[in-house]
mmCIF file with all atom_site columns, C-alpha atoms in Angstrom:
data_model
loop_
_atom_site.group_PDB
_atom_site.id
_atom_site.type_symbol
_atom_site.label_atom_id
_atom_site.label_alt_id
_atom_site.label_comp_id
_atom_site.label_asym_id
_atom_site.label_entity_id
_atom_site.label_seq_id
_atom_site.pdbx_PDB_ins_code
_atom_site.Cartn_x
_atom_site.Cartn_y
_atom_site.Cartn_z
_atom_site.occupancy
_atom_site.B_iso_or_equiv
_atom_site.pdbx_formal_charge
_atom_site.auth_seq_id
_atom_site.auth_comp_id
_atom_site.auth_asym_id
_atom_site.auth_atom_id
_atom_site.pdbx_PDB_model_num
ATOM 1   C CA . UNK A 1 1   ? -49.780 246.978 -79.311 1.00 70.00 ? 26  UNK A CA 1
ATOM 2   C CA . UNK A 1 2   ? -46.227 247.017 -77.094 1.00 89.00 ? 27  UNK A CA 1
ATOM 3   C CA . UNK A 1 3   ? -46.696 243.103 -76.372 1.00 92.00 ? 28  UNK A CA 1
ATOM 4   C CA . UNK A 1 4   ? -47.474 241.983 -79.853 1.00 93.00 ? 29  UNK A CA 1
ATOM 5   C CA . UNK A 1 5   ? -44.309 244.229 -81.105 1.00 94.00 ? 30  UNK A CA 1
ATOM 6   C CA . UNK A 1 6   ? -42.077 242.999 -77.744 1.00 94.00 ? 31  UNK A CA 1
ATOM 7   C CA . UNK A 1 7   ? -43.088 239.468 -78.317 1.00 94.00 ? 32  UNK A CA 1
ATOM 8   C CA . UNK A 1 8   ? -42.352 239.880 -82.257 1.00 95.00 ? 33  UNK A CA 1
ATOM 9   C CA . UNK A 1 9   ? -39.079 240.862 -81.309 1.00 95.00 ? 34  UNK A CA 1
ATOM 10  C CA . UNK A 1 10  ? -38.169 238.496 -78.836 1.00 94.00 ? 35  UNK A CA 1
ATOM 11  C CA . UNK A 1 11  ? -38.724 235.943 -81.254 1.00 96.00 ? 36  UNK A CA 1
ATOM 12  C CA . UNK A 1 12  ? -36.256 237.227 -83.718 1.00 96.00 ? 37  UNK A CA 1
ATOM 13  C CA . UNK A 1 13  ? -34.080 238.062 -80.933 1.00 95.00 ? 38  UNK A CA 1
ATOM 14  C CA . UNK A 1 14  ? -34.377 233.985 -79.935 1.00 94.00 ? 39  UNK A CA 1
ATOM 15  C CA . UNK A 1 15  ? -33.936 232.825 -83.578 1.00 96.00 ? 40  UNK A CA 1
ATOM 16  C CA . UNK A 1 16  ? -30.896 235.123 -83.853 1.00 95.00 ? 41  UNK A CA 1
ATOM 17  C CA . UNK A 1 17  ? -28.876 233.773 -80.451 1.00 94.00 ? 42  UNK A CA 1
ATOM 18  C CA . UNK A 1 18  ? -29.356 229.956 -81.623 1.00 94.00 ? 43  UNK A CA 1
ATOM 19  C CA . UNK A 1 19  ? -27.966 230.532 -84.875 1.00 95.00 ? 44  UNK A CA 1
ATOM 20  C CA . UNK A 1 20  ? -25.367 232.627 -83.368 1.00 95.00 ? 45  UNK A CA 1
ATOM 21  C CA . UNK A 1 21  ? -24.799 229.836 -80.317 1.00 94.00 ? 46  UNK A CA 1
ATOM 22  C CA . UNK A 1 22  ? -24.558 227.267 -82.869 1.00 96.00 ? 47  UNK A CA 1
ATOM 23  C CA . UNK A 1 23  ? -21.900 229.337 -84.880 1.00 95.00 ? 48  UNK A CA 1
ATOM 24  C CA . UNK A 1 24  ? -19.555 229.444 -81.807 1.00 94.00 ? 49  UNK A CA 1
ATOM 25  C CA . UNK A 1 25  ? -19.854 225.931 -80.447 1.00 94.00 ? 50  UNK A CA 1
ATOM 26  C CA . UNK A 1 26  ? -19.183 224.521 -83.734 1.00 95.00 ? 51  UNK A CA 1
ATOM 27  C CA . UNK A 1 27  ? -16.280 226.780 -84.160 1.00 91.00 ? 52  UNK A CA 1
ATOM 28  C CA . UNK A 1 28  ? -15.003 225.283 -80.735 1.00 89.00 ? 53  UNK A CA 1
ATOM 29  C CA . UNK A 1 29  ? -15.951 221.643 -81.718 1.00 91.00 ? 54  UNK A CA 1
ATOM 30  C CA . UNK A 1 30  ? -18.623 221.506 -79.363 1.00 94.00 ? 55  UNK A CA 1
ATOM 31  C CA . UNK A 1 31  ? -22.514 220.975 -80.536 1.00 95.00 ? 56  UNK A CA 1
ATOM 32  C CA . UNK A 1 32  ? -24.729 223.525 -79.017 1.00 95.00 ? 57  UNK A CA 1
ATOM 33  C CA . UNK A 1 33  ? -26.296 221.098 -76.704 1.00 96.00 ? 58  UNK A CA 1
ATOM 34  C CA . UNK A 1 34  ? -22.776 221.014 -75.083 1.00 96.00 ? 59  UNK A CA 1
ATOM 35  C CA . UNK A 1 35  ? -22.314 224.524 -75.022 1.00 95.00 ? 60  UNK A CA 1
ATOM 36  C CA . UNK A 1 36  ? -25.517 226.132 -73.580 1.00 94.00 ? 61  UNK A CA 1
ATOM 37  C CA . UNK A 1 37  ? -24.563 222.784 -70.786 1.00 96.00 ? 62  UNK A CA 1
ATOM 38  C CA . UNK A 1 38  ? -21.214 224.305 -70.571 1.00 96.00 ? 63  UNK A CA 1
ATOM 39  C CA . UNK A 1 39  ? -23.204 227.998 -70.037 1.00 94.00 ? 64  UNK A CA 1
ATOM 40  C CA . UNK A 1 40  ? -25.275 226.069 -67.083 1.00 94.00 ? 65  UNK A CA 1
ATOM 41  C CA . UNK A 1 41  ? -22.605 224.813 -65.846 1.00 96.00 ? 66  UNK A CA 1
ATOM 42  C CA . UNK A 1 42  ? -20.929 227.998 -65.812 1.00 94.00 ? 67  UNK A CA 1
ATOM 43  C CA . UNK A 1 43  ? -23.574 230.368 -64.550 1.00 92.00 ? 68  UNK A CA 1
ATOM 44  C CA . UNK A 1 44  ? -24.203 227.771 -61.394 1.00 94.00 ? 69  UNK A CA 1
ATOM 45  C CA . UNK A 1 45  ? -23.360 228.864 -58.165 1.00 91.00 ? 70  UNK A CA 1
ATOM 46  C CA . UNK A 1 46  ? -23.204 225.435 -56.484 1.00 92.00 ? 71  UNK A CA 1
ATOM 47  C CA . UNK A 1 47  ? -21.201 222.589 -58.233 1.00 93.00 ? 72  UNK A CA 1
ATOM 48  C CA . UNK A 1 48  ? -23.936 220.239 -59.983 1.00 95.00 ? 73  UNK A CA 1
ATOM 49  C CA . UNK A 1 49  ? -24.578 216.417 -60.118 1.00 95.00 ? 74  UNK A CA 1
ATOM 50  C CA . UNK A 1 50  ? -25.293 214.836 -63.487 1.00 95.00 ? 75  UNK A CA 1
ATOM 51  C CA . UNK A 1 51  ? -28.731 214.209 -62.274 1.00 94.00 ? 76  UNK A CA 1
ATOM 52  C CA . UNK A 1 52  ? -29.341 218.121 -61.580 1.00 95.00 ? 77  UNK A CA 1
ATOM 53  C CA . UNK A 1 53  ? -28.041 219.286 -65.028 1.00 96.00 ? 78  UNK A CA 1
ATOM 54  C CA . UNK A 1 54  ? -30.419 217.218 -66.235 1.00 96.00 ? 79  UNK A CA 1
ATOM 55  C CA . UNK A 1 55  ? -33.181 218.816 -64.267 1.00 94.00 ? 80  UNK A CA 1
ATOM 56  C CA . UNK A 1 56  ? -31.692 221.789 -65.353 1.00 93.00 ? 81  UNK A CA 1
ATOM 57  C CA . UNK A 1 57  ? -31.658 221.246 -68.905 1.00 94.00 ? 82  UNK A CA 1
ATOM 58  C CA . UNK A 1 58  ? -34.698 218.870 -69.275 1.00 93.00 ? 83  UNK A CA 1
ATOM 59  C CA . UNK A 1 59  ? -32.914 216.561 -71.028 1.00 95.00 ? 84  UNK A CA 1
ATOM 60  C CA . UNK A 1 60  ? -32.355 212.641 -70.506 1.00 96.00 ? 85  UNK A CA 1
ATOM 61  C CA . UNK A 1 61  ? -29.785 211.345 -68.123 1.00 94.00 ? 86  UNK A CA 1
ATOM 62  C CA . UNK A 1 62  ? -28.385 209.374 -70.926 1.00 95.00 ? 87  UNK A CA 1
ATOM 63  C CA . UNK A 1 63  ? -28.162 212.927 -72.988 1.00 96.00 ? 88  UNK A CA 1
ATOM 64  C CA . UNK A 1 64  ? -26.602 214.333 -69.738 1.00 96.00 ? 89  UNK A CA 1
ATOM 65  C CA . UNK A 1 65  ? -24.108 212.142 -69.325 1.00 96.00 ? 90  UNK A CA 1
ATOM 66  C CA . UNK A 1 66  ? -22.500 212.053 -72.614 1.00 97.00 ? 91  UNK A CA 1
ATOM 67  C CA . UNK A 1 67  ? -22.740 215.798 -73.125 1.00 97.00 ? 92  UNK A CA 1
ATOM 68  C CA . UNK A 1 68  ? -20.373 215.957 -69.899 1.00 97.00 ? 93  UNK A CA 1
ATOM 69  C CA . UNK A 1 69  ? -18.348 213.432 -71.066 1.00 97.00 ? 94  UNK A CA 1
ATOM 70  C CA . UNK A 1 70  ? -17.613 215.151 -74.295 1.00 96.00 ? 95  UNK A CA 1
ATOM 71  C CA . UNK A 1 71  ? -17.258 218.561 -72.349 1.00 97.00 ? 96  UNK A CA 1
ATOM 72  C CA . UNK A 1 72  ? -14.958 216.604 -69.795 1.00 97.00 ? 97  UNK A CA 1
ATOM 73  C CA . UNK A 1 73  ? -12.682 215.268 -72.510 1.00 96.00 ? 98  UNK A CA 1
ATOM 74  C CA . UNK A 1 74  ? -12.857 218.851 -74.676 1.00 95.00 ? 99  UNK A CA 1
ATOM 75  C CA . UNK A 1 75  ? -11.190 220.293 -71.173 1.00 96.00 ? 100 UNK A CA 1
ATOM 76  C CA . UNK A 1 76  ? -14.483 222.713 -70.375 1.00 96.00 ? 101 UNK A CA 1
ATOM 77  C CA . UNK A 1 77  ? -15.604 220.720 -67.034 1.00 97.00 ? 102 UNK A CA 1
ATOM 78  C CA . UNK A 1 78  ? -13.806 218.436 -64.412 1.00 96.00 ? 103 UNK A CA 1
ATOM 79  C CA . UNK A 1 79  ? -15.686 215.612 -62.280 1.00 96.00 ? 104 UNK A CA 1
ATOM 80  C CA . UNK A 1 80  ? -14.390 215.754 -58.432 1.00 94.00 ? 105 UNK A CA 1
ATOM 81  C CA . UNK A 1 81  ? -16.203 214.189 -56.035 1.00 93.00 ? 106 UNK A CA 1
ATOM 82  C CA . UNK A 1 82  ? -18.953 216.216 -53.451 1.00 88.00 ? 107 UNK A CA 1
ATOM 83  C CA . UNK A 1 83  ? -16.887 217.387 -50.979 1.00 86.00 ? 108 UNK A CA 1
ATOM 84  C CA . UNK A 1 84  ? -19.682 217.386 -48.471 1.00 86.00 ? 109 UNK A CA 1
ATOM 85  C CA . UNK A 1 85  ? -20.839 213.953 -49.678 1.00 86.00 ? 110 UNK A CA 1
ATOM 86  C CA . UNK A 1 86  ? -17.742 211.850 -51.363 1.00 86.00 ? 111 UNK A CA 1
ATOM 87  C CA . UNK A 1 87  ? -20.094 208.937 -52.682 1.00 88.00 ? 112 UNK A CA 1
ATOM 88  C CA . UNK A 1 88  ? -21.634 212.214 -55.051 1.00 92.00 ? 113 UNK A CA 1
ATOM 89  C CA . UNK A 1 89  ? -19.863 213.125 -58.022 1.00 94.00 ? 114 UNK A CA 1
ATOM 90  C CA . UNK A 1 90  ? -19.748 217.004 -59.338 1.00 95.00 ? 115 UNK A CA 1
ATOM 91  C CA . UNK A 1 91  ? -19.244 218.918 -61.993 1.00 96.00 ? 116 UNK A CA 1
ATOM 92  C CA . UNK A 1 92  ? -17.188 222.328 -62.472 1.00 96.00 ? 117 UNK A CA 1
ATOM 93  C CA . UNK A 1 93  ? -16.397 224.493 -64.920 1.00 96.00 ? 118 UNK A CA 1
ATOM 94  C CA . UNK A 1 94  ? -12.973 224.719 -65.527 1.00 96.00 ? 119 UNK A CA 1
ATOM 95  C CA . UNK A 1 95  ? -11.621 228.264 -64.205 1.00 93.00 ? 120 UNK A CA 1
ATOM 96  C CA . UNK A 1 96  ? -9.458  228.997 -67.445 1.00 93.00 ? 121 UNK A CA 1
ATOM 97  C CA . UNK A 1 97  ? -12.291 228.247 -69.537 1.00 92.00 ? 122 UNK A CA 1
ATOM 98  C CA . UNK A 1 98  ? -14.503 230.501 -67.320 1.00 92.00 ? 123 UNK A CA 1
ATOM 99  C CA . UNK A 1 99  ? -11.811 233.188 -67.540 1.00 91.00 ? 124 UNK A CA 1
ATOM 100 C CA . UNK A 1 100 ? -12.219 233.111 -71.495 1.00 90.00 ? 125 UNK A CA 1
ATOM 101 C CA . UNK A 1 101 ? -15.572 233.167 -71.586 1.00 88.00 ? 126 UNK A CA 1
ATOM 102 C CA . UNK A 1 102 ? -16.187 236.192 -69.313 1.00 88.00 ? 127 UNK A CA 1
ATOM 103 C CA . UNK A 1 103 ? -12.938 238.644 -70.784 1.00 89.00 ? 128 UNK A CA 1
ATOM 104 C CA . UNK A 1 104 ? -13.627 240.801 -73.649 1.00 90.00 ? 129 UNK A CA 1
ATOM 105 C CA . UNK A 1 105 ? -10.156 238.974 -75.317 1.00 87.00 ? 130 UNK A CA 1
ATOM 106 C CA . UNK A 1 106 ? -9.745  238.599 -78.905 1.00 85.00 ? 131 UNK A CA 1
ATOM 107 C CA . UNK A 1 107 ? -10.184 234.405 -78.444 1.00 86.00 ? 132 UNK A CA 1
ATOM 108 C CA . UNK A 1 108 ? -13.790 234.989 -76.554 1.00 90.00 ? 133 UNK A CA 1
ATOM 109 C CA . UNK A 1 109 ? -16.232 234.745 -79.152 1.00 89.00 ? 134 UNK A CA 1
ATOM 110 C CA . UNK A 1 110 ? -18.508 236.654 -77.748 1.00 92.00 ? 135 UNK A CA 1
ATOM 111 C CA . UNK A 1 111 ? -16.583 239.672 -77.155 1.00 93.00 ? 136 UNK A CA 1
ATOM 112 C CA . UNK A 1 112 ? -17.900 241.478 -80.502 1.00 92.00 ? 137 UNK A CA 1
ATOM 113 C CA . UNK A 1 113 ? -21.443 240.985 -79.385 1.00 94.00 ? 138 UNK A CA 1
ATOM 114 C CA . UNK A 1 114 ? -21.015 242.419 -76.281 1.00 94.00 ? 139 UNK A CA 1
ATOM 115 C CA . UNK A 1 115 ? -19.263 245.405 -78.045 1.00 94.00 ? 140 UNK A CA 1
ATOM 116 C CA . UNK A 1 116 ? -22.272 245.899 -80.134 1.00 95.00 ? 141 UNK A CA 1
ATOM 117 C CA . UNK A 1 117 ? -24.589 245.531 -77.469 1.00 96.00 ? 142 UNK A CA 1
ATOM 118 C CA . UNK A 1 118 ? -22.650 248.631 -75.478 1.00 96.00 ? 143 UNK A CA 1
ATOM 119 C CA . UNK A 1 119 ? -22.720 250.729 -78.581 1.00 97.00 ? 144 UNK A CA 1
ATOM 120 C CA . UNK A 1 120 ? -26.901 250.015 -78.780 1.00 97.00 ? 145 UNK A CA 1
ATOM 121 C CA . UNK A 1 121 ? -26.566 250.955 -74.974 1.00 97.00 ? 146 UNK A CA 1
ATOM 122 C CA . UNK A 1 122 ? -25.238 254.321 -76.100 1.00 97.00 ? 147 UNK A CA 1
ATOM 123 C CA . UNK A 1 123 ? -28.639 254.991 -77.207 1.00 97.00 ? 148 UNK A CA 1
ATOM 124 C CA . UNK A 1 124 ? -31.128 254.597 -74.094 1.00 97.00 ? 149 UNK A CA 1
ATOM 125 C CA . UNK A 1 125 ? -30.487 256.236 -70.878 1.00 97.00 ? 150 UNK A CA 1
ATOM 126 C CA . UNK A 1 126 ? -29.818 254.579 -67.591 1.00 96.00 ? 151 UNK A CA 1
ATOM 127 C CA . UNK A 1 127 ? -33.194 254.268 -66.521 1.00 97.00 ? 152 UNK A CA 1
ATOM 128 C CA . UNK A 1 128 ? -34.084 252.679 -69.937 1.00 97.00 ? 153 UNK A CA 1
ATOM 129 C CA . UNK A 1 129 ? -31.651 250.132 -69.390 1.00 97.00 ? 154 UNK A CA 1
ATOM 130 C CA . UNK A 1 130 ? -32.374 249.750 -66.069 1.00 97.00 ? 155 UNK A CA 1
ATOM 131 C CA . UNK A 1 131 ? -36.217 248.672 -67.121 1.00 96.00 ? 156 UNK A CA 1
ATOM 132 C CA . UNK A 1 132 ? -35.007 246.535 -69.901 1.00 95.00 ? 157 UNK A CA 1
ATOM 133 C CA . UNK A 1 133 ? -32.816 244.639 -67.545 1.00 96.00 ? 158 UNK A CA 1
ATOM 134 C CA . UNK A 1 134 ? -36.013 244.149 -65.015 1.00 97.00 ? 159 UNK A CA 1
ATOM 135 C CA . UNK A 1 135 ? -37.958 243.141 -67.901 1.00 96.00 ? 160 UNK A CA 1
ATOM 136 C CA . UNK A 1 136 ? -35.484 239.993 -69.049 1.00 95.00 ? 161 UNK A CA 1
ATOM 137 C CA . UNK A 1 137 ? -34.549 238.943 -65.371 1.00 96.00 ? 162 UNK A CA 1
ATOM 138 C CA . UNK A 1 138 ? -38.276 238.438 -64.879 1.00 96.00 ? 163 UNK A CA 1
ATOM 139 C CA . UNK A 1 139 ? -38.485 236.674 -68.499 1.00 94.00 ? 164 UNK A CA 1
ATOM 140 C CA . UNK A 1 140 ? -35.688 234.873 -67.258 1.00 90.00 ? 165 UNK A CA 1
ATOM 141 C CA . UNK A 1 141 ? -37.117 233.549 -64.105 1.00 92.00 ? 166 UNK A CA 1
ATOM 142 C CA . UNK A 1 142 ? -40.193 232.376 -65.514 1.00 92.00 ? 167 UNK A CA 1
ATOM 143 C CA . UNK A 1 143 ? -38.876 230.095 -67.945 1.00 85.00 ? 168 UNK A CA 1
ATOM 144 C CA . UNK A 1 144 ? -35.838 228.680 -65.411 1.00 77.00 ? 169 UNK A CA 1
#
């Protein structure tokens, strides 16, 4: 059955990326807590109050709050206040950092996994790919 083998997959698939996300944070003194933060952080499109990243993340606002102090002091976020409301208080992602993250550099960690993921992509055509990437954005949006 497709689900039983997609689901089977997924799993390992899920397994794999925490090991591998715990891997790289360590390797940049961060815990993975901080770094899939950082990642939210990152991937938002509006700066964020501590109180929304911890909607976000579903963890504590105690959590929250010293995962973006250690991230503020490590030099991945800055604080600034709201600049439509100046008694809130934001985070960002620091641009340079950003810029790492998203290159294909020698010091972004994940640029080897992206390279292997475009070499698997060599074997499904467009159309494939194009299903596969409707399939996780709607995985994707169901557990946001």
């Amino acid at each position: 059955m497709p689900t039983a083998q997609i689901l089977e997959q997924l799993e390992e698939l899920i397994a794999s990326s925490v090991l591998t996300n715990e891997r790289i944070a360590r390797s940049m003194g961060l815990s993975v807590v901080d770094w899939q933060a950082f990642s939210v952080i990152a991937r938002s499109d509006v700066p964020l109050t501590a109180g929304e990243m911890s909607e976000l993340t579903q963890l504590p606002t105690s959590t929250t709050t010293r995962v973006l102090d250690r991230l503020e002091r490590a030099g991945y976020i800055e604080r600034r206040a709201d600049s439509r409301d100046r008694r809130r208080v934001v985070v960002l992602p620091r641009s340079e950092v950003v810029a790492r993250f998203t290159s294909d550099g020698g010091d972004n960690p994940y640029t080897a996994i992206k390279g292997t993921l475009r070499s698997v992509h060599q074997d499904f055509s467009p159309e494939e790919l194009e299903i596969v990437g409707r399939y996780l954005r709607a995985v994707n949006l169901r557990f946001r």
